Coordinates of C-alpha atoms and ligand atoms in Angstrom, one line a residue:
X6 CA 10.3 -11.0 -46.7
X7 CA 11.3 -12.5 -43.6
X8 CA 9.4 -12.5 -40.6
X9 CA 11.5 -9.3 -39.1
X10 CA 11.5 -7.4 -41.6
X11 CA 7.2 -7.5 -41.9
X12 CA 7.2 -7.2 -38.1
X13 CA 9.4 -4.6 -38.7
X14 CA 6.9 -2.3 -41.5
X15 CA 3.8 -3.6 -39.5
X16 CA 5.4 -1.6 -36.5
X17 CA 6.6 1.5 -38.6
X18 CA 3.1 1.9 -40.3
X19 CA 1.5 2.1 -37.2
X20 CA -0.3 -1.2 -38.6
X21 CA 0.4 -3.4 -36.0
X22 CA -2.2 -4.8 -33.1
X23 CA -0.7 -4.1 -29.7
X24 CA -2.2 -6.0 -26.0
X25 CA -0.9 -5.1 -22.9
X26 CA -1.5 -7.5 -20.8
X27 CA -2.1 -6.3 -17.6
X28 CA -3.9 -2.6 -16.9
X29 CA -2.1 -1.5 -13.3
X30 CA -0.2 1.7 -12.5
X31 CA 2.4 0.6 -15.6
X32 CA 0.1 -1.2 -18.0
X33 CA -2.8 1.2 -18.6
X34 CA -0.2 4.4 -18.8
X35 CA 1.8 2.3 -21.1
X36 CA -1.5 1.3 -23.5
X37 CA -2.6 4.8 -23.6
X38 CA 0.7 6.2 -24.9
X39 CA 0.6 3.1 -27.6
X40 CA -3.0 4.4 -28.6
X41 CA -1.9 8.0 -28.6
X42 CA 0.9 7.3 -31.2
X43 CA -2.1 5.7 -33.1
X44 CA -1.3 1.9 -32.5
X45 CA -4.9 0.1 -31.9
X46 CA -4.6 -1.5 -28.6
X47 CA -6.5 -3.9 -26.4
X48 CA -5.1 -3.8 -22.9
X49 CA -6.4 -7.8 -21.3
X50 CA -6.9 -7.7 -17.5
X51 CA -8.3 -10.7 -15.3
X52 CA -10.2 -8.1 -12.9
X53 CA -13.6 -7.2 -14.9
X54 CA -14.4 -4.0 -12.6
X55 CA -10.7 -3.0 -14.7
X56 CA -11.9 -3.7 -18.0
X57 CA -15.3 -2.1 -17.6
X58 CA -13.9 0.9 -16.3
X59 CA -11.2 1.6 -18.9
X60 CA -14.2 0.5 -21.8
X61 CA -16.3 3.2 -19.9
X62 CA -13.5 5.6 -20.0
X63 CA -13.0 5.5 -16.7
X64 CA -9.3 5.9 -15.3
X65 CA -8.2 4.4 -11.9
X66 CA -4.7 5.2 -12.6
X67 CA -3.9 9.1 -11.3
X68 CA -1.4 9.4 -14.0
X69 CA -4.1 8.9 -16.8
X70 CA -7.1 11.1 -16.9
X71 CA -10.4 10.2 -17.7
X72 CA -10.8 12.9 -20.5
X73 CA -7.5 11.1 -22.0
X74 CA -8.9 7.5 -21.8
X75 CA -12.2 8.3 -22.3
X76 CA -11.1 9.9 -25.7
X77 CA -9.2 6.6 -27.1
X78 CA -12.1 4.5 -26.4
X79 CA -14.2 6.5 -28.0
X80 CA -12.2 6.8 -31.2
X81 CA -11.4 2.6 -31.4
X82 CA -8.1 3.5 -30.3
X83 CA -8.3 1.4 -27.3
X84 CA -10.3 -1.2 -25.6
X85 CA -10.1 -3.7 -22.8
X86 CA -11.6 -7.2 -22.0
X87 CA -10.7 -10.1 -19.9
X88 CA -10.6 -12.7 -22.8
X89 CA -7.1 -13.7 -23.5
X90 CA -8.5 -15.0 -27.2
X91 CA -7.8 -11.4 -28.4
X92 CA -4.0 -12.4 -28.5
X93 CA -5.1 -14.2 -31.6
X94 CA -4.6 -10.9 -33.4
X95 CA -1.6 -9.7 -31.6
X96 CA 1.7 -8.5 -33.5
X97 CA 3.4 -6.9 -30.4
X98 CA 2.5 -7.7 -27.1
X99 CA 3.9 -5.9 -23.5
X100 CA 3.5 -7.8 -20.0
X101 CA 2.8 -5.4 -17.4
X102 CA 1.7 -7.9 -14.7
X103 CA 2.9 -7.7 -10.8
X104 CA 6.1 -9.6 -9.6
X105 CA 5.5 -9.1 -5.6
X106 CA 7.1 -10.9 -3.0
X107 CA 5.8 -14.2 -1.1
X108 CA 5.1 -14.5 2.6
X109 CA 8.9 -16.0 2.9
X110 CA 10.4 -13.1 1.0
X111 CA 11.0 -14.9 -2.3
X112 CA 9.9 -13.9 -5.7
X113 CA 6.3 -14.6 -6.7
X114 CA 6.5 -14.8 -10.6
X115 CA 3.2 -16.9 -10.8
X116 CA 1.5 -13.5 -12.5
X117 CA 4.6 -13.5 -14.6
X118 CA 3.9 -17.4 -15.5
X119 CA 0.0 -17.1 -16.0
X120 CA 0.2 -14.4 -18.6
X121 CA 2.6 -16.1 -20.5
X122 CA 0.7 -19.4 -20.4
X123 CA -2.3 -17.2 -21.3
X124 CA 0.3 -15.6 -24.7
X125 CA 1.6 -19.3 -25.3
X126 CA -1.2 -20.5 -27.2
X127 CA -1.4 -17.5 -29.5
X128 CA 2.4 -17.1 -30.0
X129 CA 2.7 -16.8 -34.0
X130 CA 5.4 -16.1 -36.2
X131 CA 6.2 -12.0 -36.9
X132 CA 5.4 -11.5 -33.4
X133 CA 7.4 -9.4 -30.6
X134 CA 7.1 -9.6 -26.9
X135 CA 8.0 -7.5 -24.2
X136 CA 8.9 -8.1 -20.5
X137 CA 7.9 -4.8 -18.5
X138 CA 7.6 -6.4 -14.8
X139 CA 10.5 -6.0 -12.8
X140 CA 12.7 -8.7 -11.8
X141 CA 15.5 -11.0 -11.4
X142 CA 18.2 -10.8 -14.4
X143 CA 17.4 -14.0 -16.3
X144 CA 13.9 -14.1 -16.2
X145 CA 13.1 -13.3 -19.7
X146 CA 15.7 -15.9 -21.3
X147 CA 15.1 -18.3 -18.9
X148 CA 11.2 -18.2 -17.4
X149 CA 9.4 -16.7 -20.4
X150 CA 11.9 -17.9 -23.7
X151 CA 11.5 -21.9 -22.9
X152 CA 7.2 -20.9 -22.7
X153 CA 7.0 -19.5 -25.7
X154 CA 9.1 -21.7 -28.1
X155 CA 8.5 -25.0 -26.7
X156 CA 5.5 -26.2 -27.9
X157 CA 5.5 -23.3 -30.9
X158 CA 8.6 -24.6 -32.5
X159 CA 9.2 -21.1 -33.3
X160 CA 12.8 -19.7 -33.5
X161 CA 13.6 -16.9 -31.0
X162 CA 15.6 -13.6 -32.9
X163 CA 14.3 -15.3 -36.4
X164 CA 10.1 -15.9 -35.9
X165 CA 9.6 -13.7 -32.7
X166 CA 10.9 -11.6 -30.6
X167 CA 11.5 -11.2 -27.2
X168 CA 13.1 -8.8 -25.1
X169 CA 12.9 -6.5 -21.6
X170 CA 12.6 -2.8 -20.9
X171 CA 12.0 -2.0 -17.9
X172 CA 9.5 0.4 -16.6
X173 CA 10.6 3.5 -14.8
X174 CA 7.6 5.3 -14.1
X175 CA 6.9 7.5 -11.0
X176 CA 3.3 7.5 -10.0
X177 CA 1.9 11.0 -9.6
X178 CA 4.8 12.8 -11.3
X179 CA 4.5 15.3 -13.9
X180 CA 7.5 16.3 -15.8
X181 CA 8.8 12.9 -16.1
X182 CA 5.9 10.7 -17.7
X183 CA 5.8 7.0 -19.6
X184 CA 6.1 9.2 -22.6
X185 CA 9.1 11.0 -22.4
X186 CA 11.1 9.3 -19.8
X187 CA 14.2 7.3 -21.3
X188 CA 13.2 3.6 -22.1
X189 CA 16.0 0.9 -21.8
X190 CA 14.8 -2.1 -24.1
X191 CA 17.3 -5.2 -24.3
X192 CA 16.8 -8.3 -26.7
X193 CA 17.6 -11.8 -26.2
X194 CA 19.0 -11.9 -29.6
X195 CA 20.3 -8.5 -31.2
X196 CA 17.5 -9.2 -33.7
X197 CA 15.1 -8.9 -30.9
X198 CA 16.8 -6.0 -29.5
X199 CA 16.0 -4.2 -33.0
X200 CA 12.6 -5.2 -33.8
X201 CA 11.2 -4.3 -29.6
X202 CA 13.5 -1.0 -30.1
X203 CA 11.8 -0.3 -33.1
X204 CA 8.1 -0.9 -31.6
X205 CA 9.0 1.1 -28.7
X206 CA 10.6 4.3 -30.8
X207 CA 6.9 4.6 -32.3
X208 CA 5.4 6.0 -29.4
X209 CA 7.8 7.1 -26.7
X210 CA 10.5 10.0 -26.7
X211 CA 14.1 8.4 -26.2
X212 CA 14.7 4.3 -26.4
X213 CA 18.0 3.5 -25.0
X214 CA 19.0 -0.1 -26.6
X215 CA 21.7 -2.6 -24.3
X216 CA 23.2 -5.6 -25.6
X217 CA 20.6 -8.7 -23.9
X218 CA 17.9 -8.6 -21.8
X219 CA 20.2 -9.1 -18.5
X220 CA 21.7 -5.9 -18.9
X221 CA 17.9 -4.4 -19.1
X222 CA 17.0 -5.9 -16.2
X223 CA 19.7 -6.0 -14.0
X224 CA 19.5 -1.7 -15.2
X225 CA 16.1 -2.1 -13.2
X226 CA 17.5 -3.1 -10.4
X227 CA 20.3 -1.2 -10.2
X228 CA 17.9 1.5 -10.2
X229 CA 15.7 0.6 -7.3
X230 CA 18.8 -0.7 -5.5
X231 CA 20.5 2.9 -5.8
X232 CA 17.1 4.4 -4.3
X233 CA 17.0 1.6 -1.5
X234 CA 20.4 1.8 0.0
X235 CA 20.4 5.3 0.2
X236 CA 17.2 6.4 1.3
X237 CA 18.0 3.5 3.8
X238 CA 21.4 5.2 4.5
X239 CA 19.5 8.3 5.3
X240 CA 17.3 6.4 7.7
X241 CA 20.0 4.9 10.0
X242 CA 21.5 8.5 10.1
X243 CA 18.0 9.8 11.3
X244 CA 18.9 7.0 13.9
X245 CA 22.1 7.8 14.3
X246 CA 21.4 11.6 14.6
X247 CA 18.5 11.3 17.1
X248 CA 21.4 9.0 19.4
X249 CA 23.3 12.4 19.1
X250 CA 20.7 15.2 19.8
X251 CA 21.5 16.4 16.4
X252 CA 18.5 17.6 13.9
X253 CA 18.9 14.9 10.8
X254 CA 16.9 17.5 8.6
X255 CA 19.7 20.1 8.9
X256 CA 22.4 18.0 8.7
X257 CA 21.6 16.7 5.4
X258 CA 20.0 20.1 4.0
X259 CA 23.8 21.5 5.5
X260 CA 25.5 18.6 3.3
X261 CA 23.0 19.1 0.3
X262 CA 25.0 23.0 -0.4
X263 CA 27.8 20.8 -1.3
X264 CA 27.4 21.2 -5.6
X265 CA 28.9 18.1 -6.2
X266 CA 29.4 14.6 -5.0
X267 CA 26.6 14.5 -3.3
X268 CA 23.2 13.4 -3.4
X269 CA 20.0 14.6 -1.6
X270 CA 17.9 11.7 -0.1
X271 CA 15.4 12.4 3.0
X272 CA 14.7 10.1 5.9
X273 CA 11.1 9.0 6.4
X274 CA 9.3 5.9 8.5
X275 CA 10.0 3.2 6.1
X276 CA 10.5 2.6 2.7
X277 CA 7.1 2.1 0.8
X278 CA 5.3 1.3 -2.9
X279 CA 5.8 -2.0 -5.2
X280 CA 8.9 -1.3 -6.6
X281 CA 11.8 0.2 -3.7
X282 CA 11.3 -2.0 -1.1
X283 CA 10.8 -5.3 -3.4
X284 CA 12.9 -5.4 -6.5
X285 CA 16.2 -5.4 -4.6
X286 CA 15.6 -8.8 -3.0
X287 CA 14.4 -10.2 -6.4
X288 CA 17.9 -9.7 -7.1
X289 CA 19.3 -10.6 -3.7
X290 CA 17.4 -14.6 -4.4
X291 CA 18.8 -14.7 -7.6
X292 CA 22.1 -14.0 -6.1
X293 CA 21.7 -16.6 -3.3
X294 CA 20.8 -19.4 -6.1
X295 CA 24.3 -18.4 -7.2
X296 CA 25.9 -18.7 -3.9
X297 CA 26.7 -15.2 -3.1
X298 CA 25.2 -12.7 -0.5
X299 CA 24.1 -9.3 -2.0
X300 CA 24.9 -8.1 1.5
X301 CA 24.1 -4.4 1.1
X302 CA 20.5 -5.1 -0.3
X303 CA 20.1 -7.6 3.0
X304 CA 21.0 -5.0 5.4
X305 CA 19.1 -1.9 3.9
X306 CA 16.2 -4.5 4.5
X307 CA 17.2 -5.0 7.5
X308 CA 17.3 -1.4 8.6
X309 CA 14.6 -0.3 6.4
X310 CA 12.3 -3.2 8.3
X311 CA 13.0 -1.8 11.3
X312 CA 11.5 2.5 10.7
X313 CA 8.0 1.8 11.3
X314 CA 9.1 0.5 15.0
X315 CA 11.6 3.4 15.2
X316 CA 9.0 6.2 14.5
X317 CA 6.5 4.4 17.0
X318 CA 9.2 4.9 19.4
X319 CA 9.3 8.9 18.6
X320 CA 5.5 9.0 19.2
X321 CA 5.6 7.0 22.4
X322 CA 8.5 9.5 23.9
X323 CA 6.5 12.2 22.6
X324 CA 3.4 11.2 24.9
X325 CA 5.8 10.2 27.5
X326 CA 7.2 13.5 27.8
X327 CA 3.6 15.3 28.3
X328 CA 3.2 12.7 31.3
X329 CA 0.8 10.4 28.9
X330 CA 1.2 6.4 27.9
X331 CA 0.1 5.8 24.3
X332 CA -2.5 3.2 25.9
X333 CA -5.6 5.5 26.0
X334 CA -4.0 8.1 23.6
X335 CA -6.2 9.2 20.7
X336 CA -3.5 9.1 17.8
X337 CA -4.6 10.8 14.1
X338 CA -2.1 9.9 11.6
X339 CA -1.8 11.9 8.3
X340 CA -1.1 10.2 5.3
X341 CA -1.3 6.4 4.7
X342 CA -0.1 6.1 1.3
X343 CA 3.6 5.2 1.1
X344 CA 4.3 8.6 -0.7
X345 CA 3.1 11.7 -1.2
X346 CA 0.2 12.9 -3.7
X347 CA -0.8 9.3 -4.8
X348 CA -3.6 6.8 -3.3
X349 CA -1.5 3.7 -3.6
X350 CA -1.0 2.1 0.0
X351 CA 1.3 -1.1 -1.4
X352 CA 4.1 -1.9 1.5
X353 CA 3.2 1.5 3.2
X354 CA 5.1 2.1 6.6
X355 CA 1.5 3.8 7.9
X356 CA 0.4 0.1 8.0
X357 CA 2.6 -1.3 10.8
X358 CA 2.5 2.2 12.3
X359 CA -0.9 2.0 12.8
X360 CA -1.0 -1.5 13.7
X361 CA 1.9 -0.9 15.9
X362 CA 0.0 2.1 17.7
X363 CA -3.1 -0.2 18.2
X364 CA -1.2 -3.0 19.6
X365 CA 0.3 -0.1 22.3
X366 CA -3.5 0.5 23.1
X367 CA -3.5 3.7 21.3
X368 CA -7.0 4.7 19.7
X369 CA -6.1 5.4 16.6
X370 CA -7.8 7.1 13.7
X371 CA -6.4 8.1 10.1
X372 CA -6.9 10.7 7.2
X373 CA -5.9 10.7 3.8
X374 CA -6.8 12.8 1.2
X375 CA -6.1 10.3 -1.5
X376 CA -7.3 7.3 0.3
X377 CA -10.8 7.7 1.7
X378 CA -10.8 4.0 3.1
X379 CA -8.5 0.9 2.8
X380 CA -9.1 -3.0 3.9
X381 CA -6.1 -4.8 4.2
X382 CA -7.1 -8.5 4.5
X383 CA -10.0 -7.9 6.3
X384 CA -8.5 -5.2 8.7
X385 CA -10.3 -1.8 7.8
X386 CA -10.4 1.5 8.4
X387 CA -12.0 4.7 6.9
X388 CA -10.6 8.4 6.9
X389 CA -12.1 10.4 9.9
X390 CA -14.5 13.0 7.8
X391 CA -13.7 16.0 10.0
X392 CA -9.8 16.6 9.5
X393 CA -9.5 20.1 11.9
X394 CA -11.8 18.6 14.8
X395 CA -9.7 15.4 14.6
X396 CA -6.4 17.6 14.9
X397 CA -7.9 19.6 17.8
X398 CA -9.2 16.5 19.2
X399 CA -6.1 14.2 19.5
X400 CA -3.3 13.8 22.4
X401 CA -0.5 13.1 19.3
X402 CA -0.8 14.2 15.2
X403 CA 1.5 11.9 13.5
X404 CA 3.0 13.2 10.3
X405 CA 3.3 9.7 8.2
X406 CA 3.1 10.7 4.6
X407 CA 3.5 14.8 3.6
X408 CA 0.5 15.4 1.1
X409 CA 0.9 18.7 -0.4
X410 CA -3.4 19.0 0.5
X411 CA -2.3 19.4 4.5
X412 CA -2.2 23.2 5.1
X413 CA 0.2 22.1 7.7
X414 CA 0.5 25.8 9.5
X415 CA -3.2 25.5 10.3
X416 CA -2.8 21.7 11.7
X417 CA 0.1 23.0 13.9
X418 CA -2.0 25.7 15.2
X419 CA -4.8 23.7 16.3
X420 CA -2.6 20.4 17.5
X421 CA -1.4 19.7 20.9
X422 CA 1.2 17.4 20.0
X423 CA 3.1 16.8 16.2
X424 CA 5.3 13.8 15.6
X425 CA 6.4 14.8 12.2
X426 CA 8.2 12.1 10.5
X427 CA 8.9 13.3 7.2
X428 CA 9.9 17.4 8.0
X429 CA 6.4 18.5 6.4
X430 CA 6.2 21.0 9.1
X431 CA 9.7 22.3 8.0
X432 CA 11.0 25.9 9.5
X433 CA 7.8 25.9 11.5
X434 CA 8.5 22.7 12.7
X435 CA 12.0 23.7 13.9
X436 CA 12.4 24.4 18.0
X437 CA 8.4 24.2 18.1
X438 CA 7.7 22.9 21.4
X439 CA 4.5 21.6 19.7
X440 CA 7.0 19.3 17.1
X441 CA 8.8 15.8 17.5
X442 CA 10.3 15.5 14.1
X443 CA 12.0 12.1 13.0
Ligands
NAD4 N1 3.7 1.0 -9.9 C1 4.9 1.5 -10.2 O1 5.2 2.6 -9.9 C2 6.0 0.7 -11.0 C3 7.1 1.4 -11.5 C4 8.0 0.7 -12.2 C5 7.9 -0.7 -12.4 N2 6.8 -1.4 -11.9 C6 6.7 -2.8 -12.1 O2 5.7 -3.0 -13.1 C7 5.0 -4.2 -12.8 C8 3.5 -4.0 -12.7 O3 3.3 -3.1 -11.6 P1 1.9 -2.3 -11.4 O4 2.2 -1.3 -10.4 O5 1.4 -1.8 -12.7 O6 1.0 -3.5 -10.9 P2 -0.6 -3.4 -10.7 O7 -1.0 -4.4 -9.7 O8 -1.1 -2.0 -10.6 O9 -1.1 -3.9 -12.2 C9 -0.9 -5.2 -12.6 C10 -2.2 -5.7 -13.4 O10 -1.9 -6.9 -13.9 C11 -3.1 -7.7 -13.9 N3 -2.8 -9.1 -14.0 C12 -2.5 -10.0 -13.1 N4 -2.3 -11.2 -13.6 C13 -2.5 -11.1 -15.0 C14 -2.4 -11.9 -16.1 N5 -2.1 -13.2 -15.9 N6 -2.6 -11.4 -17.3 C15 -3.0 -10.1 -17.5 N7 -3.0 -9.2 -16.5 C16 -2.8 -9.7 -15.2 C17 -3.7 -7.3 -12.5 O11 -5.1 -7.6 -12.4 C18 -3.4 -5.8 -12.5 O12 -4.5 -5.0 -13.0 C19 5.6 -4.8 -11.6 O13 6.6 -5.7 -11.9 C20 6.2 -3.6 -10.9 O14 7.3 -3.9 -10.1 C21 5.8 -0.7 -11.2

């Protein structure tokens, strides 16, 4: 038998040993749904407090609950540890490691490169890899193909097998899950195309093969690229429209009636999370090594960078018009993390907002429902405890992230002043001389 072809049965019996390297917001979803289809699976994380937790049955993840983890472990389905020796038994192995952005903007593949050194040693024949992380088209054939095969001597597409699929998922959503939301998977031979299709067919609903693992990625990014420009595009017209006097909200609910050719996207104070703001210029470097300017992704940066100072700008007016300076002001903002109904703060506009508030002289205090406390490099703050008194209490309520928690009639009631910047207030919000909407 060749190599595939007992890859191939190991995979369809269920038999095979599946790692997940990496247990964040993608990895531990995706290693639950590999245990669920009854794979045994050890998900490897550096960070011990991650391991322990999952081993306790513990999630951290919203998407996966506790009773759901806690259930796997118990049955041997799944475990965690930190020890990158358990590769040794590995048939099929997913990287689900983060690919942020450094300081200067450019990619920062060195998670990317440390798990695969960490795979490298244990690289064996009848295996099959898969890239998960987002980023630049290339990286599998070029960053990850060369690591594995080097020193191995093994033959890509004959002894393992390597390929992309991106993941898509939506933290905090419901109806579309790891499980049954469509996977692209892409080879970097068609014989590694079939085998990581094969794998990936076990456990989710609908696998959607492409010819190479360029396509697959550069599927990714046409993705998060779609999202940026336009949800960018709906930002400059919240500019545009407050130049004008005209309410943004109605004009694009008045455009959304149109039952074709149109797409709904709302404005907000920046564009937030690890994947919108950050994969498009993964895309726009790789196009710069190839001398070309992805020009669009560059200026919805550009404009995107520039909502945070924009919605300070609403607030400051806001005060400004009811005779006070944001110096002095006590400020509550609602909602920190960078979208609704989730706790993860990653490239959040409520950062700079806050940060831009403070450096104003504002005194500025937080809540979040979903993020009780945060320290970002040693700047931390912790979620005032009495939400209504806060409300009562503050000169300006600033609207930053819409949680579905906020009973946001009762907060306009008791507020002096609402700077809504994402329409949570909606009708209510409309011609109240209470509301500053974006
Ligand atoms: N979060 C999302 O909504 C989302 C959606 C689609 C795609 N993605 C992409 O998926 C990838 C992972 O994102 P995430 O949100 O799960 O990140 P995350 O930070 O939540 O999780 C990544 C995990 O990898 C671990 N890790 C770091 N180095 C490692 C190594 N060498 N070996 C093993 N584990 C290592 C980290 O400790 C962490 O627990 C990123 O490329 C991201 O762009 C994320």
């Amino acid at each position: 038998m060749t190599h595939q072809q007992i890859i191939l049965e190991k995979l369809k019996s269920h038999e095979a040993q599946v790692v997940i390297l990496g247990l964040g917001y993608v990895g531990l979803p995706l290693a639950v749904v590999f245990a669920q289809a009854g794979f045994r699976v050890t998900g490897i994380d550096p960070l011990g407090d991650k391991v322990e937790a999952v081993n306790r049955g513990e999630s951290y993840v919203l998407d996966v609950p506790s009773a759901v983890l806690a259930n796997l472990v118990e049955q041997g389905k799944l475990r965690a540890t930190t020890d990158f020796a358990a590769l040794r038994e590995a048939d099929a192995v997913s990287i689900c490691v983060p690919t942020p952005l450094r300081k200067t903007g450019d990619p920062d593949l060195s998670y990317i490169v440390s798990a695969v050194e960490g795979l490298a040693p244990h690289v064996h024949a009848g295996m099959v890899v898969v890239l998960e992380s987002s980023t630049y088209p290339g990286t599998t054939r070029e960053l990850i193909l060369p690591r594995l095969t080097m020193d191995s001597g093994l033959v890509v597409g004959e002894d393992i097998f390597l390929a992309f699929s991106p993941e898509r998922v939506d933290p905090g959503r419901r109806d579309w899950t790891t499980q049954n939301t469509p996977k692209v998977i892409g080879g970097v031979t068609s014989a590694c195309g079939e085998v990581s299709a094969e794998w990936y067919r076990q456990a989710l609903d609908t696998v959607v093969p492409v010819s190479s693992t360029e396509a697959a990625e550069m599927a990714k990014l046409l993705e998060n690229t779609f999202r940026m420009v336009n949800i960018t595009l709906v930002n400059e017209l919240a500019i545009m429209c407050d130049r004008l006097g005209v309410d943004v909200w109605e004009v694009i609910d008045a455009a959304a009636t149109k039952p074709f050719g149109f797409m709904k996207f709302t404005p907000g104070p920046g564009i937030g999370g690890h994947c919108i703001p950050i994969d498009p210029l993964y895309l726009s470097w790789k196009l710069k090594s190839l001398h070309y300017t992805a020009r669009f992704i560059d200026l919805a940066s550009e404009i995107n960078a520039t909502m945070p100072r924009f919605s300070v700008g609403k607030v400051q007016d806001a005060l400004n018009d009811r005779g006070k300076a944001v110096k002095g002001s006590r400020i509550l903002v609602l909602g920190v993390a960078y979208k609704p109904d989730i706790d993860d703060m990653r490239e959040s506009p409520a950062l700079d907002i806050i940060h831009l508030l403070q450096e104003r002289g504002g005194d500025v205090r937080y809540h979040d429902p979903h993020v009780p406390s945060f320290d970002q490099e040693g700047w931390a703050m912790e979620s005032v405890k009495d939400l209504m008194g806060e409300v009562g209490a503050a000169d300006a309520v600033v609207i930053v992230t819409n949680h579905r928690a906020y009973n946001y009639s009762a907060i306009l009631e008791r507020a002096r002043l609402v700077v809504d910047l994402r329409n949570a207030t909606g009708a209510m919000g409309t011609n109240n001389p209470k509301v500053v909407k974006l």
